[in-house]
Protein backbone atom coordinates (compact mmCIF):
# COMPACT_ATOMS: atom_id res chain seq x y z
CA MET A 1 -52.55 23.62 -17.99
CA PHE A 2 -54.73 21.56 -20.32
CA GLY A 3 -55.31 18.07 -18.89
CA ALA A 4 -54.68 14.53 -20.79
CA LYS A 5 -58.31 15.15 -22.01
CA ASP A 6 -57.74 18.32 -23.65
CA ARG A 7 -55.22 16.04 -25.47
CA ASP A 8 -57.14 13.34 -26.28
CA ALA A 9 -60.48 15.52 -26.93
CA VAL A 10 -57.75 17.70 -29.91
CA ARG A 11 -56.62 14.47 -30.98
CA ASN A 12 -59.86 12.92 -31.93
CA ARG A 13 -61.49 16.05 -33.65
CA VAL A 14 -58.68 16.24 -35.13
CA LEU A 15 -59.17 12.47 -36.90
CA GLN A 16 -62.72 13.44 -37.58
CA LEU A 17 -61.39 15.70 -39.72
CA ALA A 18 -58.53 13.54 -41.41
CA SER A 19 -61.19 11.11 -42.41
CA SER A 20 -63.92 13.91 -43.81
CA ASP A 21 -60.86 14.61 -46.32
CA PRO A 22 -60.71 12.62 -48.84
CA ARG A 23 -57.53 14.77 -49.83
CA VAL A 24 -55.82 12.52 -46.70
CA VAL A 25 -55.32 9.13 -47.22
CA ALA A 26 -53.04 8.69 -44.27
CA GLY A 27 -52.20 9.39 -41.09
CA ALA A 28 -49.91 8.49 -37.41
CA VAL A 29 -49.50 9.55 -34.63
CA VAL A 30 -46.21 10.48 -33.88
CA GLY A 31 -43.39 11.85 -30.99
CA SER A 32 -43.35 10.31 -27.50
CA LEU A 33 -47.05 9.31 -27.48
CA ALA A 34 -46.91 7.41 -30.41
CA PHE A 35 -46.74 3.89 -28.38
CA GLY A 36 -48.56 4.81 -24.82
CA GLY A 37 -45.59 6.77 -23.40
CA GLY A 38 -45.13 10.54 -22.61
CA ASP A 39 -46.88 12.17 -19.08
CA ARG A 40 -49.42 15.14 -18.72
CA TRP A 41 -46.84 17.35 -20.28
CA SER A 42 -46.67 15.83 -23.74
CA ASP A 43 -47.80 17.32 -27.04
CA LEU A 44 -49.79 16.00 -29.34
CA ASP A 45 -47.94 15.66 -33.00
CA LEU A 46 -49.97 14.49 -36.25
CA THR A 47 -48.73 13.51 -39.47
CA PHE A 48 -51.24 12.66 -42.52
CA ALA A 49 -49.96 12.07 -46.28
CA VAL A 50 -51.96 14.02 -49.14
CA ALA A 51 -52.70 12.09 -51.92
CA GLU A 52 -50.66 12.52 -54.94
CA GLY A 53 -51.60 15.06 -57.09
CA VAL A 54 -53.35 18.06 -53.98
CA PRO A 55 -50.93 21.42 -53.49
CA VAL A 56 -50.29 20.08 -49.75
CA ALA A 57 -49.47 24.08 -49.05
CA ASP A 58 -53.45 24.08 -50.24
CA VAL A 59 -54.44 21.30 -47.72
CA LEU A 60 -52.40 22.64 -44.98
CA SER A 61 -53.77 26.59 -45.19
CA ASP A 62 -56.96 24.72 -44.81
CA TRP A 63 -57.13 22.69 -42.40
CA THR A 64 -54.95 26.29 -39.82
CA ARG A 65 -58.37 28.02 -40.50
CA SER A 66 -60.20 25.16 -39.00
CA VAL A 67 -57.73 24.08 -36.17
CA VAL A 68 -57.63 27.82 -35.08
CA THR A 69 -61.84 28.37 -35.62
CA GLU A 70 -62.30 25.99 -33.68
CA PHE A 71 -59.38 24.85 -31.08
CA ASP A 72 -59.09 29.17 -30.75
CA ALA A 73 -55.33 28.40 -31.89
CA ILE A 74 -52.29 30.12 -31.98
CA HIS A 75 -49.65 29.56 -35.09
CA LEU A 76 -46.07 29.81 -33.95
CA PHE A 77 -43.88 28.14 -36.79
CA ASP A 78 -43.39 26.05 -40.15
CA LEU A 79 -40.81 23.52 -39.62
CA PRO A 80 -40.05 22.62 -43.47
CA SER A 81 -38.30 19.31 -43.27
CA GLY A 82 -37.92 17.26 -46.93
CA ALA A 83 -41.53 16.68 -48.29
CA THR A 84 -43.02 17.62 -45.28
CA ILE A 85 -44.30 20.65 -43.11
CA TYR A 86 -44.69 21.13 -40.09
CA ARG A 87 -47.03 23.79 -38.06
CA VAL A 88 -47.10 24.48 -34.83
CA PHE A 89 -49.73 25.81 -33.14
CA LEU A 90 -50.16 26.35 -28.95
CA LEU A 91 -54.20 26.01 -28.32
CA PRO A 92 -56.15 27.17 -24.42
CA GLY A 93 -53.82 25.58 -21.95
CA CYS A 94 -50.39 26.09 -23.58
CA LEU A 95 -50.93 22.55 -25.24
CA GLN A 96 -49.43 22.35 -27.85
CA PHE A 97 -50.21 21.08 -31.69
CA ASP A 98 -47.76 19.97 -34.15
CA LEU A 99 -49.62 19.09 -37.20
CA SER A 100 -47.26 18.22 -40.56
CA PHE A 101 -48.08 16.51 -43.91
CA ALA A 102 -46.53 15.03 -46.46
CA PRO A 103 -47.30 13.72 -50.32
CA ALA A 104 -48.09 10.02 -50.46
CA SER A 105 -45.29 8.92 -52.42
CA GLN A 106 -43.05 10.65 -49.01
CA TYR A 107 -45.10 9.56 -47.03
CA GLY A 108 -43.61 7.73 -43.26
CA ALA A 109 -41.73 7.37 -40.63
CA GLY A 110 -38.69 9.52 -39.94
CA GLY A 111 -37.60 8.25 -37.13
CA PRO A 112 -38.88 5.38 -34.62
CA MET A 113 -41.30 6.55 -32.71
CA PHE A 114 -44.20 6.46 -35.89
CA ARG A 115 -47.69 4.50 -35.28
CA LEU A 116 -49.70 4.51 -38.67
CA LEU A 117 -53.36 4.82 -37.92
CA PHE A 118 -55.04 4.95 -41.09
CA GLY A 119 -53.90 4.59 -44.10
CA ASN A 120 -49.94 3.34 -46.06
CA SER A 121 -47.14 4.43 -45.64
CA VAL A 122 -43.76 3.87 -48.04
CA GLU A 123 -40.04 2.23 -45.68
CA LYS A 124 -37.51 5.71 -46.31
CA PRO A 125 -34.26 6.12 -43.60
CA TYR A 126 -34.84 7.89 -40.95
CA ALA A 127 -32.97 11.26 -40.82
CA ALA A 128 -29.83 11.30 -39.73
CA PRO A 129 -28.22 12.76 -36.82
CA PRO A 130 -26.55 16.62 -37.31
CA SER A 131 -23.00 15.82 -38.19
CA ALA A 132 -20.42 15.16 -35.08
CA HIS A 133 -17.66 17.69 -37.74
CA ASP A 134 -19.85 20.76 -37.85
CA LEU A 135 -21.07 20.33 -34.48
CA PHE A 136 -17.26 20.11 -33.11
CA GLY A 137 -17.01 22.91 -35.34
CA TRP A 138 -19.49 25.56 -34.61
CA ALA A 139 -18.66 25.06 -31.21
CA VAL A 140 -14.90 26.47 -31.84
CA ALA A 141 -17.03 29.09 -34.14
CA TYR A 142 -18.63 30.18 -30.94
CA ALA A 143 -15.54 29.96 -28.63
CA ARG A 144 -13.29 32.58 -30.62
CA THR A 145 -16.52 34.57 -31.15
CA ALA A 146 -17.63 34.46 -27.06
CA ARG A 147 -13.82 35.83 -25.84
CA ALA A 148 -14.15 38.34 -29.09
CA CYS A 149 -17.29 39.89 -27.47
CA ILE A 150 -16.15 39.51 -23.83
CA GLU A 151 -13.12 41.57 -24.97
CA ARG A 152 -15.89 44.25 -26.31
CA GLY A 153 -17.64 43.68 -22.69
CA ARG A 154 -20.33 42.27 -25.31
CA TRP A 155 -21.04 40.18 -21.98
CA TRP A 156 -24.74 38.87 -23.50
CA GLN A 157 -23.96 38.15 -26.36
CA ALA A 158 -20.97 36.04 -24.98
CA GLU A 159 -23.50 34.19 -22.63
CA TYR A 160 -25.01 33.42 -25.75
CA CYS A 161 -22.31 31.94 -27.60
CA ILE A 162 -20.89 30.31 -24.37
CA SER A 163 -24.55 28.60 -23.83
CA ALA A 164 -24.27 27.67 -27.28
CA ILE A 165 -20.31 25.74 -26.99
CA ARG A 166 -22.05 23.98 -24.18
CA ASP A 167 -25.31 22.67 -26.04
CA HIS A 168 -23.67 21.73 -28.88
CA ALA A 169 -21.10 19.76 -26.78
CA LEU A 170 -23.74 17.91 -24.81
CA THR A 171 -25.36 17.26 -28.90
CA LEU A 172 -22.12 15.86 -29.68
CA ALA A 173 -21.74 14.09 -27.08
CA CYS A 174 -25.38 12.26 -27.20
CA CYS A 175 -24.64 11.94 -31.11
CA GLY A 176 -21.67 9.28 -29.69
CA ARG A 177 -23.73 7.87 -27.15
CA GLU A 178 -26.57 7.08 -30.22
CA LEU A 179 -28.92 9.04 -27.84
CA PRO A 180 -32.25 11.74 -29.29
CA ALA A 181 -29.34 14.67 -31.00
CA ARG A 182 -31.28 17.47 -32.24
CA PHE A 183 -33.33 19.82 -29.11
CA GLY A 184 -32.04 18.75 -26.26
CA ARG A 185 -33.65 15.56 -25.73
CA GLY A 186 -30.97 13.06 -24.92
CA PHE A 187 -29.00 15.40 -22.59
CA ASP A 188 -31.47 13.96 -19.04
CA ASP A 189 -30.29 10.83 -20.97
CA LEU A 190 -26.53 11.15 -20.84
CA PRO A 191 -24.33 9.58 -17.58
CA ALA A 192 -24.29 11.41 -14.69
CA GLU A 193 -20.28 11.59 -15.13
CA ALA A 194 -20.34 13.57 -18.58
CA LEU A 195 -23.44 16.01 -17.23
CA ALA A 196 -21.28 16.90 -13.95
CA ALA A 197 -18.26 17.81 -16.70
CA PHE A 198 -20.81 20.70 -18.42
CA GLU A 199 -22.37 22.00 -15.44
CA ASP A 200 -19.42 24.19 -14.30
CA ALA A 201 -19.97 25.77 -17.96
CA LEU A 202 -23.11 27.16 -16.40
CA ILE A 203 -23.01 31.09 -16.20
CA ARG A 204 -23.16 32.93 -12.75
CA SER A 205 -22.90 36.31 -13.64
CA LEU A 206 -22.18 38.33 -16.61
CA GLU A 207 -18.79 39.48 -14.74
CA ARG A 208 -16.01 39.94 -17.43
CA GLU A 209 -13.61 36.45 -15.16
CA GLU A 210 -17.09 34.60 -14.32
CA LEU A 211 -17.54 34.70 -18.19
CA LEU A 212 -13.73 33.72 -18.64
CA ARG A 213 -14.73 31.01 -16.77
CA ALA A 214 -17.20 29.14 -17.89
CA LEU A 215 -15.94 29.89 -21.18
CA THR A 216 -13.01 27.13 -20.28
CA ARG A 217 -14.99 25.00 -18.82
CA ALA A 218 -17.23 24.70 -21.92
CA VAL A 219 -14.09 24.46 -24.17
CA GLU A 220 -12.77 21.95 -22.05
CA GLY A 221 -16.32 20.07 -21.62
CA LEU A 222 -15.94 20.65 -26.12
CA LEU A 223 -12.27 18.65 -25.31
CA ARG A 224 -13.87 15.76 -23.20
CA GLU A 225 -16.35 14.68 -26.02
CA SER A 226 -14.52 15.39 -29.55
CA THR A 227 -12.99 12.14 -30.14
CA GLN A 228 -15.62 11.39 -32.88
CA VAL A 229 -14.02 13.69 -34.70
CA GLY A 230 -10.45 12.75 -34.00
CA GLU A 231 -7.68 14.52 -36.12
CA MET A 232 -9.46 18.07 -36.04
CA ALA A 233 -9.77 18.17 -32.62
CA THR A 234 -6.40 17.32 -31.91
CA ASN A 235 -5.42 19.90 -34.85
CA VAL A 236 -7.97 22.41 -33.11
CA GLU A 237 -7.02 22.07 -29.15
CA PRO A 238 -3.96 23.97 -29.33
CA ARG A 239 -5.46 27.08 -31.07
CA LEU A 240 -8.80 26.56 -28.47
CA ARG A 241 -5.62 26.96 -25.36
CA GLU A 242 -4.83 29.91 -26.90
CA LEU A 243 -8.02 31.13 -27.61
CA LEU A 244 -8.27 30.72 -23.17
CA THR A 245 -4.82 32.08 -21.90
CA VAL A 246 -4.59 35.33 -24.24
CA GLU A 247 -4.36 38.38 -22.70
CA ARG A 248 -5.99 41.93 -23.41
CA ASP A 249 -3.88 43.71 -25.52
């Protein structure tokens, strides 16, 4: 596995690349390492601004060749977010490197974990958390699908849906407590009693009765965290209760 020195060496070399590329006019470190936090498992997350008139895609393509060649990196996936494109790499030792670029006119902090290293950034609103309405709605849809999958004997799809209910409900809990609400980042910071309510929603086997039990616990947890959606939860609850109690034809 990679160590902190390996990560620092990559960081320093990438910043050298930035200083030698006239198309790059600003740079920042984001994520857990922005202000001296993180630990030995933290990934490297660097973001850069591209001069106006220069296609971001061109810079990203050129840099990808350099990163792959110099660091023996593997390009995993891209994640566009507004004008910013994030490209995620896996380096030797399982070091994850998130590299992103944005036009200079739209380059700025998307959240509090952003430390400008050089150049300038613009003020812009932080990325909004997921919609409570949508989180709850998706969880309800997963509950309906989970029950259908159980009755069809599609055990693995049922497991997927029940886990999705739990994850959406925990995300809803994070939104209600102003914790990070994406990628499970806030789950471990939820109060112990909130987490305890979902422990029984963990699936222990793919037996029909076990899946029904976990589905019931996941839905109960969802309803406990539904205060943010008010009337919607009140209207949906009887239908969810019916879903849990209906007998197979």
